[in-house]
mmCIF file with all atom_site columns, N, CA and C in Angstrom:
data_model
loop_
_atom_site.group_PDB
_atom_site.id
_atom_site.type_symbol
_atom_site.label_atom_id
_atom_site.label_alt_id
_atom_site.label_comp_id
_atom_site.label_asym_id
_atom_site.label_entity_id
_atom_site.label_seq_id
_atom_site.pdbx_PDB_ins_code
_atom_site.Cartn_x
_atom_site.Cartn_y
_atom_site.Cartn_z
_atom_site.occupancy
_atom_site.B_iso_or_equiv
_atom_site.pdbx_formal_charge
_atom_site.auth_seq_id
_atom_site.auth_comp_id
_atom_site.auth_asym_id
_atom_site.auth_atom_id
_atom_site.pdbx_PDB_model_num
ATOM 1   N N  . MET A 1 1  ? 0.819   -1.186  0.000   1.00 0.00 ? 28 MET A N  1
ATOM 2   C CA . MET A 1 1  ? 0.000   0.000   0.000   1.00 0.00 ? 28 MET A CA 1
ATOM 3   C C  . MET A 1 1  ? 0.864   1.251   0.000   1.00 0.00 ? 28 MET A C  1
ATOM 4   N N  . ASN A 1 2  ? 1.983   1.180   0.718   1.00 0.00 ? 29 ASN A N  1
ATOM 5   C CA . ASN A 1 2  ? 2.881   2.341   0.746   1.00 0.00 ? 29 ASN A CA 1
ATOM 6   C C  . ASN A 1 2  ? 3.427   2.662   -0.635  1.00 0.00 ? 29 ASN A C  1
ATOM 7   N N  . LEU A 1 3  ? 3.823   1.633   -1.383  1.00 0.00 ? 30 LEU A N  1
ATOM 8   C CA . LEU A 1 3  ? 4.357   1.878   -2.727  1.00 0.00 ? 30 LEU A CA 1
ATOM 9   C C  . LEU A 1 3  ? 3.302   2.502   -3.631  1.00 0.00 ? 30 LEU A C  1
ATOM 10  N N  . ILE A 1 4  ? 2.086   2.035   -3.548  1.00 0.00 ? 31 ILE A N  1
ATOM 11  C CA . ILE A 1 4  ? 1.012   2.591   -4.378  1.00 0.00 ? 31 ILE A CA 1
ATOM 12  C C  . ILE A 1 4  ? 0.716   4.024   -3.950  1.00 0.00 ? 31 ILE A C  1
ATOM 13  N N  . SER A 1 5  ? 0.669   4.274   -2.659  1.00 0.00 ? 32 SER A N  1
ATOM 14  C CA . SER A 1 5  ? 0.389   5.616   -2.150  1.00 0.00 ? 32 SER A CA 1
ATOM 15  C C  . SER A 1 5  ? 1.438   6.633   -2.574  1.00 0.00 ? 32 SER A C  1
ATOM 16  N N  . ASN A 1 6  ? 2.665   6.164   -2.789  1.00 0.00 ? 33 ASN A N  1
ATOM 17  C CA . ASN A 1 6  ? 3.760   7.063   -3.158  1.00 0.00 ? 33 ASN A CA 1
ATOM 18  C C  . ASN A 1 6  ? 3.860   7.341   -4.655  1.00 0.00 ? 33 ASN A C  1
ATOM 19  N N  . VAL A 1 7  ? 2.992   6.745   -5.455  1.00 0.00 ? 34 VAL A N  1
ATOM 20  C CA . VAL A 1 7  ? 2.984   7.016   -6.891  1.00 0.00 ? 34 VAL A CA 1
ATOM 21  C C  . VAL A 1 7  ? 2.413   8.407   -7.124  1.00 0.00 ? 34 VAL A C  1
ATOM 22  N N  . GLN A 1 8  ? 3.092   9.178   -7.970  1.00 0.00 ? 35 GLN A N  1
ATOM 23  C CA . GLN A 1 8  ? 2.644   10.537  -8.247  1.00 0.00 ? 35 GLN A CA 1
ATOM 24  C C  . GLN A 1 8  ? 1.214   10.518  -8.785  1.00 0.00 ? 35 GLN A C  1
ATOM 25  N N  . GLY A 1 9  ? 0.357   11.350  -8.192  1.00 0.00 ? 36 GLY A N  1
ATOM 26  C CA . GLY A 1 9  ? -1.037  11.448  -8.599  1.00 0.00 ? 36 GLY A CA 1
ATOM 27  C C  . GLY A 1 9  ? -1.986  10.628  -7.749  1.00 0.00 ? 36 GLY A C  1
ATOM 28  N N  . VAL A 1 10 ? -1.463  9.667   -6.987  1.00 0.00 ? 37 VAL A N  1
ATOM 29  C CA . VAL A 1 10 ? -2.314  8.858   -6.113  1.00 0.00 ? 37 VAL A CA 1
ATOM 30  C C  . VAL A 1 10 ? -2.561  9.636   -4.824  1.00 0.00 ? 37 VAL A C  1
ATOM 31  N N  . ILE A 1 11 ? -3.819  9.833   -4.491  1.00 0.00 ? 38 ILE A N  1
ATOM 32  C CA . ILE A 1 11 ? -4.171  10.570  -3.283  1.00 0.00 ? 38 ILE A CA 1
ATOM 33  C C  . ILE A 1 11 ? -4.335  9.624   -2.100  1.00 0.00 ? 38 ILE A C  1
ATOM 34  N N  . SER A 1 12 ? -5.001  8.498   -2.322  1.00 0.00 ? 39 SER A N  1
ATOM 35  C CA . SER A 1 12 ? -5.183  7.533   -1.253  1.00 0.00 ? 39 SER A CA 1
ATOM 36  C C  . SER A 1 12 ? -5.468  6.158   -1.821  1.00 0.00 ? 39 SER A C  1
ATOM 37  N N  . VAL A 1 13 ? -5.290  5.150   -1.005  1.00 0.00 ? 40 VAL A N  1
ATOM 38  C CA . VAL A 1 13 ? -5.624  3.775   -1.365  1.00 0.00 ? 40 VAL A CA 1
ATOM 39  C C  . VAL A 1 13 ? -6.759  3.361   -0.434  1.00 0.00 ? 40 VAL A C  1
ATOM 40  N N  . GLN A 1 14 ? -7.931  3.175   -1.001  1.00 0.00 ? 41 GLN A N  1
ATOM 41  C CA . GLN A 1 14 ? -9.114  2.877   -0.204  1.00 0.00 ? 41 GLN A CA 1
ATOM 42  C C  . GLN A 1 14 ? -9.218  1.399   0.168   1.00 0.00 ? 41 GLN A C  1
ATOM 43  N N  . LYS A 1 15 ? -8.814  0.534   -0.753  1.00 0.00 ? 42 LYS A N  1
ATOM 44  C CA . LYS A 1 15 ? -8.966  -0.898  -0.530  1.00 0.00 ? 42 LYS A CA 1
ATOM 45  C C  . LYS A 1 15 ? -7.776  -1.603  -1.162  1.00 0.00 ? 42 LYS A C  1
ATOM 46  N N  . PHE A 1 16 ? -7.304  -2.632  -0.480  1.00 0.00 ? 43 PHE A N  1
ATOM 47  C CA . PHE A 1 16 ? -6.147  -3.378  -0.961  1.00 0.00 ? 43 PHE A CA 1
ATOM 48  C C  . PHE A 1 16 ? -6.354  -4.837  -0.593  1.00 0.00 ? 43 PHE A C  1
ATOM 49  N N  . ASP A 1 17 ? -6.461  -5.704  -1.585  1.00 0.00 ? 44 ASP A N  1
ATOM 50  C CA . ASP A 1 17 ? -6.672  -7.131  -1.337  1.00 0.00 ? 44 ASP A CA 1
ATOM 51  C C  . ASP A 1 17 ? -5.523  -7.928  -1.935  1.00 0.00 ? 44 ASP A C  1
ATOM 52  N N  . ILE A 1 18 ? -5.129  -8.970  -1.226  1.00 0.00 ? 45 ILE A N  1
ATOM 53  C CA . ILE A 1 18 ? -4.134  -9.906  -1.745  1.00 0.00 ? 45 ILE A CA 1
ATOM 54  C C  . ILE A 1 18 ? -4.845  -11.236 -1.922  1.00 0.00 ? 45 ILE A C  1
ATOM 55  N N  . ILE A 1 19 ? -4.774  -11.753 -3.134  1.00 0.00 ? 46 ILE A N  1
ATOM 56  C CA . ILE A 1 19 ? -5.431  -13.019 -3.458  1.00 0.00 ? 46 ILE A CA 1
ATOM 57  C C  . ILE A 1 19 ? -4.352  -14.009 -3.874  1.00 0.00 ? 46 ILE A C  1
ATOM 58  N N  . ASN A 1 20 ? -4.362  -15.166 -3.239  1.00 0.00 ? 47 ASN A N  1
ATOM 59  C CA . ASN A 1 20 ? -3.378  -16.208 -3.524  1.00 0.00 ? 47 ASN A CA 1
ATOM 60  C C  . ASN A 1 20 ? -3.833  -17.005 -4.747  1.00 0.00 ? 47 ASN A C  1
ATOM 61  N N  . LEU A 1 21 ? -3.140  -16.803 -5.875  1.00 0.00 ? 48 LEU A N  1
ATOM 62  C CA . LEU A 1 21 ? -3.459  -17.549 -7.085  1.00 0.00 ? 48 LEU A CA 1
ATOM 63  C C  . LEU A 1 21 ? -2.667  -18.845 -7.081  1.00 0.00 ? 48 LEU A C  1
ATOM 64  N N  . ALA A 1 22 ? -3.323  -19.941 -7.376  1.00 0.00 ? 49 ALA A N  1
ATOM 65  C CA . ALA A 1 22 ? -2.666  -21.249 -7.376  1.00 0.00 ? 49 ALA A CA 1
ATOM 66  C C  . ALA A 1 22 ? -3.193  -22.067 -8.543  1.00 0.00 ? 49 ALA A C  1
ATOM 67  N N  . GLY A 1 23 ? -2.402  -23.013 -8.964  1.00 0.00 ? 50 GLY A N  1
ATOM 68  C CA . GLY A 1 23 ? -2.794  -23.916 -10.032 1.00 0.00 ? 50 GLY A CA 1
ATOM 69  C C  . GLY A 1 23 ? -1.672  -24.089 -11.030 1.00 0.00 ? 50 GLY A C  1
ATOM 70  N N  . GLU A 1 24 ? -1.087  -25.255 -11.025 1.00 0.00 ? 51 GLU A N  1
ATOM 71  C CA . GLU A 1 24 ? 0.049   -25.520 -11.914 1.00 0.00 ? 51 GLU A CA 1
ATOM 72  C C  . GLU A 1 24 ? -0.326  -25.363 -13.383 1.00 0.00 ? 51 GLU A C  1
ATOM 73  N N  . ASP A 1 25 ? -1.578  -25.657 -13.724 1.00 0.00 ? 52 ASP A N  1
ATOM 74  C CA . ASP A 1 25 ? -2.010  -25.527 -15.111 1.00 0.00 ? 52 ASP A CA 1
ATOM 75  C C  . ASP A 1 25 ? -2.019  -24.070 -15.567 1.00 0.00 ? 52 ASP A C  1
ATOM 76  N N  . LYS A 1 26 ? -2.015  -23.142 -14.614 1.00 0.00 ? 53 LYS A N  1
ATOM 77  C CA . LYS A 1 26 ? -2.006  -21.714 -14.930 1.00 0.00 ? 53 LYS A CA 1
ATOM 78  C C  . LYS A 1 26 ? -0.618  -21.099 -14.730 1.00 0.00 ? 53 LYS A C  1
ATOM 79  N N  . GLY A 1 27 ? 0.356   -21.926 -14.353 1.00 0.00 ? 54 GLY A N  1
ATOM 80  C CA . GLY A 1 27 ? 1.715   -21.435 -14.180 1.00 0.00 ? 54 GLY A CA 1
ATOM 81  C C  . GLY A 1 27 ? 2.061   -21.004 -12.768 1.00 0.00 ? 54 GLY A C  1
ATOM 82  N N  . TYR A 1 28 ? 1.182   -21.287 -11.817 1.00 0.00 ? 55 TYR A N  1
ATOM 83  C CA . TYR A 1 28 ? 1.417   -20.927 -10.417 1.00 0.00 ? 55 TYR A CA 1
ATOM 84  C C  . TYR A 1 28 ? 1.756   -22.178 -9.613  1.00 0.00 ? 55 TYR A C  1
ATOM 85  N N  . SER A 1 29 ? 2.069   -21.971 -8.357  1.00 0.00 ? 56 SER A N  1
ATOM 86  C CA . SER A 1 29 ? 2.345   -23.088 -7.464  1.00 0.00 ? 56 SER A CA 1
ATOM 87  C C  . SER A 1 29 ? 1.094   -23.939 -7.276  1.00 0.00 ? 56 SER A C  1
ATOM 88  N N  . GLN A 1 30 ? 1.301   -25.193 -6.976  1.00 0.00 ? 57 GLN A N  1
ATOM 89  C CA . GLN A 1 30 ? 0.169   -26.072 -6.674  1.00 0.00 ? 57 GLN A CA 1
ATOM 90  C C  . GLN A 1 30 ? -0.367  -25.819 -5.270  1.00 0.00 ? 57 GLN A C  1
ATOM 91  N N  . TYR A 1 31 ? 0.396   -25.106 -4.456  1.00 0.00 ? 58 TYR A N  1
ATOM 92  C CA . TYR A 1 31 ? 0.036   -24.878 -3.063  1.00 0.00 ? 58 TYR A CA 1
ATOM 93  C C  . TYR A 1 31 ? -0.648  -23.527 -2.876  1.00 0.00 ? 58 TYR A C  1
ATOM 94  N N  . LYS A 1 32 ? -1.654  -23.517 -2.051  1.00 0.00 ? 59 LYS A N  1
ATOM 95  C CA . LYS A 1 32 ? -2.368  -22.287 -1.743  1.00 0.00 ? 59 LYS A CA 1
ATOM 96  C C  . LYS A 1 32 ? -2.058  -21.925 -0.287  1.00 0.00 ? 59 LYS A C  1
ATOM 97  N N  . TYR A 1 33 ? -1.874  -20.650 -0.008  1.00 0.00 ? 60 TYR A N  1
ATOM 98  C CA . TYR A 1 33 ? -1.516  -20.186 1.328   1.00 0.00 ? 60 TYR A CA 1
ATOM 99  C C  . TYR A 1 33 ? -2.684  -19.411 1.926   1.00 0.00 ? 60 TYR A C  1
ATOM 100 N N  . ASP A 1 34 ? -2.925  -19.618 3.209   1.00 0.00 ? 61 ASP A N  1
ATOM 101 C CA . ASP A 1 34 ? -4.025  -18.938 3.900   1.00 0.00 ? 61 ASP A CA 1
ATOM 102 C C  . ASP A 1 34 ? -3.611  -17.518 4.251   1.00 0.00 ? 61 ASP A C  1
ATOM 103 N N  . ILE A 1 35 ? -3.787  -16.610 3.293   1.00 0.00 ? 62 ILE A N  1
ATOM 104 C CA . ILE A 1 35 ? -3.381  -15.216 3.481   1.00 0.00 ? 62 ILE A CA 1
ATOM 105 C C  . ILE A 1 35 ? -4.128  -14.586 4.653   1.00 0.00 ? 62 ILE A C  1
ATOM 106 N N  . GLU A 1 36 ? -5.424  -14.776 4.693   1.00 0.00 ? 63 GLU A N  1
ATOM 107 C CA . GLU A 1 36 ? -6.230  -14.168 5.760   1.00 0.00 ? 63 GLU A CA 1
ATOM 108 C C  . GLU A 1 36 ? -5.813  -14.671 7.143   1.00 0.00 ? 63 GLU A C  1
ATOM 109 N N  . GLY A 1 37 ? -5.590  -15.976 7.261   1.00 0.00 ? 64 GLY A N  1
ATOM 110 C CA . GLY A 1 37 ? -5.196  -16.551 8.548   1.00 0.00 ? 64 GLY A CA 1
ATOM 111 C C  . GLY A 1 37 ? -3.789  -16.173 8.977   1.00 0.00 ? 64 GLY A C  1
ATOM 112 N N  . ALA A 1 38 ? -2.945  -15.800 8.010   1.00 0.00 ? 65 ALA A N  1
ATOM 113 C CA . ALA A 1 38 ? -1.552  -15.453 8.315   1.00 0.00 ? 65 ALA A CA 1
ATOM 114 C C  . ALA A 1 38 ? -1.349  -13.953 8.498   1.00 0.00 ? 65 ALA A C  1
ATOM 115 N N  . THR A 1 39 ? -2.435  -13.182 8.445   1.00 0.00 ? 66 THR A N  1
ATOM 116 C CA . THR A 1 39 ? -2.326  -11.729 8.545   1.00 0.00 ? 66 THR A CA 1
ATOM 117 C C  . THR A 1 39 ? -2.647  -11.261 9.957   1.00 0.00 ? 66 THR A C  1
ATOM 118 N N  . ARG A 1 40 ? -1.732  -10.477 10.503  1.00 0.00 ? 67 ARG A N  1
ATOM 119 C CA . ARG A 1 40 ? -1.909  -9.885  11.835  1.00 0.00 ? 67 ARG A CA 1
ATOM 120 C C  . ARG A 1 40 ? -1.559  -8.403  11.744  1.00 0.00 ? 67 ARG A C  1
ATOM 121 N N  . SER A 1 41 ? -2.489  -7.540  12.086  1.00 0.00 ? 68 SER A N  1
ATOM 122 C CA . SER A 1 41 ? -2.268  -6.088  12.075  1.00 0.00 ? 68 SER A CA 1
ATOM 123 C C  . SER A 1 41 ? -1.736  -5.596  10.737  1.00 0.00 ? 68 SER A C  1
ATOM 124 N N  . GLY A 1 42 ? -2.257  -6.151  9.651   1.00 0.00 ? 69 GLY A N  1
ATOM 125 C CA . GLY A 1 42 ? -1.862  -5.710  8.322   1.00 0.00 ? 69 GLY A CA 1
ATOM 126 C C  . GLY A 1 42 ? -0.578  -6.310  7.792   1.00 0.00 ? 69 GLY A C  1
ATOM 127 N N  . VAL A 1 43 ? 0.045   -7.203  8.545   1.00 0.00 ? 70 VAL A N  1
ATOM 128 C CA . VAL A 1 43 ? 1.290   -7.852  8.121   1.00 0.00 ? 70 VAL A CA 1
ATOM 129 C C  . VAL A 1 43 ? 0.995   -9.313  7.814   1.00 0.00 ? 70 VAL A C  1
ATOM 130 N N  . ILE A 1 44 ? 1.403   -9.782  6.625   1.00 0.00 ? 71 ILE A N  1
ATOM 131 C CA . ILE A 1 44 ? 1.236   -11.187 6.260   1.00 0.00 ? 71 ILE A CA 1
ATOM 132 C C  . ILE A 1 44 ? 2.507   -11.926 6.644   1.00 0.00 ? 71 ILE A C  1
ATOM 133 N N  . TYR A 1 45 ? 2.363   -12.899 7.531   1.00 0.00 ? 72 TYR A N  1
ATOM 134 C CA . TYR A 1 45 ? 3.509   -13.663 8.006   1.00 0.00 ? 72 TYR A CA 1
ATOM 135 C C  . TYR A 1 45 ? 3.644   -14.961 7.213   1.00 0.00 ? 72 TYR A C  1
ATOM 136 N N  . PRO A 1 46 ? 4.851   -15.275 6.747   1.00 0.00 ? 73 PRO A N  1
ATOM 137 C CA . PRO A 1 46 ? 5.062   -16.533 6.021   1.00 0.00 ? 73 PRO A CA 1
ATOM 138 C C  . PRO A 1 46 ? 5.049   -17.720 6.974   1.00 0.00 ? 73 PRO A C  1
ATOM 139 N N  . SER A 1 47 ? 4.870   -18.915 6.416   1.00 0.00 ? 74 SER A N  1
ATOM 140 C CA . SER A 1 47 ? 4.804   -20.119 7.248   1.00 0.00 ? 74 SER A CA 1
ATOM 141 C C  . SER A 1 47 ? 6.166   -20.514 7.800   1.00 0.00 ? 74 SER A C  1
ATOM 142 N N  . LEU A 1 48 ? 7.215   -20.171 7.108   1.00 0.00 ? 75 LEU A N  1
ATOM 143 C CA . LEU A 1 48 ? 8.581   -20.471 7.556   1.00 0.00 ? 75 LEU A CA 1
ATOM 144 C C  . LEU A 1 48 ? 9.392   -19.193 7.590   1.00 0.00 ? 75 LEU A C  1
ATOM 145 N N  . ASP A 1 49 ? 10.377  -19.152 8.440   1.00 0.00 ? 76 ASP A N  1
ATOM 146 C CA . ASP A 1 49 ? 11.246  -17.990 8.518   1.00 0.00 ? 76 ASP A CA 1
ATOM 147 C C  . ASP A 1 49 ? 12.677  -18.457 8.270   1.00 0.00 ? 76 ASP A C  1
ATOM 148 N N  . PRO A 1 50 ? 13.366  -17.975 7.308   1.00 0.00 ? 77 PRO A N  1
ATOM 149 C CA . PRO A 1 50 ? 13.006  -16.919 6.369   1.00 0.00 ? 77 PRO A CA 1
ATOM 150 C C  . PRO A 1 50 ? 12.210  -17.457 5.184   1.00 0.00 ? 77 PRO A C  1
ATOM 151 N N  . SER A 1 51 ? 11.336  -16.663 4.666   1.00 0.00 ? 78 SER A N  1
ATOM 152 C CA . SER A 1 51 ? 10.556  -16.968 3.468   1.00 0.00 ? 78 SER A CA 1
ATOM 153 C C  . SER A 1 51 ? 10.219  -15.666 2.757   1.00 0.00 ? 78 SER A C  1
ATOM 154 N N  . ILE A 1 52 ? 9.831   -15.779 1.504   1.00 0.00 ? 79 ILE A N  1
ATOM 155 C CA . ILE A 1 52 ? 9.375   -14.620 0.755   1.00 0.00 ? 79 ILE A CA 1
ATOM 156 C C  . ILE A 1 52 ? 8.108   -14.998 -0.002  1.00 0.00 ? 79 ILE A C  1
ATOM 157 N N  . PHE A 1 53 ? 7.362   -13.982 -0.385  1.00 0.00 ? 80 PHE A N  1
ATOM 158 C CA . PHE A 1 53 ? 6.209   -14.168 -1.252  1.00 0.00 ? 80 PHE A CA 1
ATOM 159 C C  . PHE A 1 53 ? 6.601   -13.651 -2.632  1.00 0.00 ? 80 PHE A C  1
ATOM 160 N N  . GLU A 1 54 ? 6.048   -14.257 -3.671  1.00 0.00 ? 81 GLU A N  1
ATOM 161 C CA . GLU A 1 54 ? 6.397   -13.871 -5.035  1.00 0.00 ? 81 GLU A CA 1
ATOM 162 C C  . GLU A 1 54 ? 5.140   -13.478 -5.801  1.00 0.00 ? 81 GLU A C  1
ATOM 163 N N  . ILE A 1 55 ? 5.247   -12.402 -6.548  1.00 0.00 ? 82 ILE A N  1
ATOM 164 C CA . ILE A 1 55 ? 4.208   -12.069 -7.519  1.00 0.00 ? 82 ILE A CA 1
ATOM 165 C C  . ILE A 1 55 ? 4.717   -12.642 -8.831  1.00 0.00 ? 82 ILE A C  1
ATOM 166 N N  . LYS A 1 56 ? 4.128   -13.745 -9.247  1.00 0.00 ? 83 LYS A N  1
ATOM 167 C CA . LYS A 1 56 ? 4.633   -14.520 -10.380 1.00 0.00 ? 83 LYS A CA 1
ATOM 168 C C  . LYS A 1 56 ? 4.626   -13.722 -11.687 1.00 0.00 ? 83 LYS A C  1
ATOM 169 N N  . TYR A 1 57 ? 3.507   -13.088 -11.976 1.00 0.00 ? 84 TYR A N  1
ATOM 170 C CA . TYR A 1 57 ? 3.367   -12.325 -13.218 1.00 0.00 ? 84 TYR A CA 1
ATOM 171 C C  . TYR A 1 57 ? 2.871   -10.920 -12.892 1.00 0.00 ? 84 TYR A C  1
ATOM 172 N N  . PRO A 1 58 ? 3.752   -10.013 -12.460 1.00 0.00 ? 85 PRO A N  1
ATOM 173 C CA . PRO A 1 58 ? 3.312   -8.689  -12.017 1.00 0.00 ? 85 PRO A CA 1
ATOM 174 C C  . PRO A 1 58 ? 2.509   -7.919  -13.059 1.00 0.00 ? 85 PRO A C  1
ATOM 175 N N  . ASP A 1 59 ? 2.870   -8.044  -14.334 1.00 0.00 ? 86 ASP A N  1
ATOM 176 C CA . ASP A 1 59 ? 2.140   -7.304  -15.371 1.00 0.00 ? 86 ASP A CA 1
ATOM 177 C C  . ASP A 1 59 ? 0.711   -7.807  -15.548 1.00 0.00 ? 86 ASP A C  1
ATOM 178 N N  . LEU A 1 60 ? 0.461   -9.047  -15.164 1.00 0.00 ? 87 LEU A N  1
ATOM 179 C CA . LEU A 1 60 ? -0.884  -9.625  -15.278 1.00 0.00 ? 87 LEU A CA 1
ATOM 180 C C  . LEU A 1 60 ? -1.619  -9.674  -13.940 1.00 0.00 ? 87 LEU A C  1
ATOM 181 N N  . ASP A 1 61 ? -0.877  -9.904  -12.873 1.00 0.00 ? 88 ASP A N  1
ATOM 182 C CA . ASP A 1 61 ? -1.504  -10.205 -11.578 1.00 0.00 ? 88 ASP A CA 1
ATOM 183 C C  . ASP A 1 61 ? -1.816  -8.983  -10.726 1.00 0.00 ? 88 ASP A C  1
ATOM 184 N N  . ILE A 1 62 ? -1.220  -7.855  -11.016 1.00 0.00 ? 89 ILE A N  1
ATOM 185 C CA . ILE A 1 62 ? -1.511  -6.653  -10.234 1.00 0.00 ? 89 ILE A CA 1
ATOM 186 C C  . ILE A 1 62 ? -2.583  -5.863  -10.976 1.00 0.00 ? 89 ILE A C  1
ATOM 187 N N  . LYS A 1 63 ? -3.699  -5.666  -10.317 1.00 0.00 ? 90 LYS A N  1
ATOM 188 C CA . LYS A 1 63 ? -4.820  -4.964  -10.946 1.00 0.00 ? 90 LYS A CA 1
ATOM 189 C C  . LYS A 1 63 ? -5.252  -3.815  -10.055 1.00 0.00 ? 90 LYS A C  1
ATOM 190 N N  . GLY A 1 64 ? -5.691  -2.768  -10.671 1.00 0.00 ? 91 GLY A N  1
ATOM 191 C CA . GLY A 1 64 ? -6.147  -1.604  -9.906  1.00 0.00 ? 91 GLY A CA 1
ATOM 192 C C  . GLY A 1 64 ? -7.285  -0.919  -10.618 1.00 0.00 ? 91 GLY A C  1
ATOM 193 N N  . ARG A 1 65 ? -7.891  -0.014  -9.881  1.00 0.00 ? 92 ARG A N  1
ATOM 194 C CA . ARG A 1 65 ? -8.999  0.745   -10.441 1.00 0.00 ? 92 ARG A CA 1
ATOM 195 C C  . ARG A 1 65 ? -8.891  2.173   -9.943  1.00 0.00 ? 92 ARG A C  1
ATOM 196 N N  . VAL A 1 66 ? -9.083  3.097   -10.843 1.00 0.00 ? 93 VAL A N  1
ATOM 197 C CA . VAL A 1 66 ? -9.029  4.511   -10.515 1.00 0.00 ? 93 VAL A CA 1
ATOM 198 C C  . VAL A 1 66 ? -10.450 5.032   -10.421 1.00 0.00 ? 93 VAL A C  1
ATOM 199 N N  . THR A 1 67 ? -10.720 5.750   -9.346  1.00 0.00 ? 94 THR A N  1
ATOM 200 C CA . THR A 1 67 ? -12.023 6.378   -9.208  1.00 0.00 ? 94 THR A CA 1
ATOM 201 C C  . THR A 1 67 ? -11.824 7.862   -8.949  1.00 0.00 ? 94 THR A C  1
ATOM 202 N N  . THR A 1 68 ? -12.831 8.642   -9.254  1.00 0.00 ? 95 THR A N  1
ATOM 203 C CA . THR A 1 68 ? -12.764 10.067  -8.991  1.00 0.00 ? 95 THR A CA 1
ATOM 204 C C  . THR A 1 68 ? -13.743 10.415  -7.883  1.00 0.00 ? 95 THR A C  1
ATOM 205 N N  . TYR A 1 69 ? -13.532 11.562  -7.294  1.00 0.00 ? 96 TYR A N  1
ATOM 206 C CA . TYR A 1 69 ? -14.389 11.983  -6.186  1.00 0.00 ? 96 TYR A CA 1
ATOM 207 C C  . TYR A 1 69 ? -15.604 12.704  -6.681  1.00 0.00 ? 96 TYR A C  1
#
C-alpha cells in the first residue's frame, strides 16, 4: 500500500486485497496459502522464517482501479 500511495497522482488507497493464485495448469504453485489466517495487524507472516512471497506475473496479476471523487 505504501508503494502505491507514493505514486505521483495517487491521493489515497481505499482498498487493498491480496489473493493467492494457485494452479500448476495456470503457471502458479500447486500450493495455496491462507493469506487471511496469516495476517496480523496488516502484516502477512510466512509459514517459515526466512521466506518470501512472489508475484509470479506482475504485469498480469496486479490490478487496480481509478475512481474520482
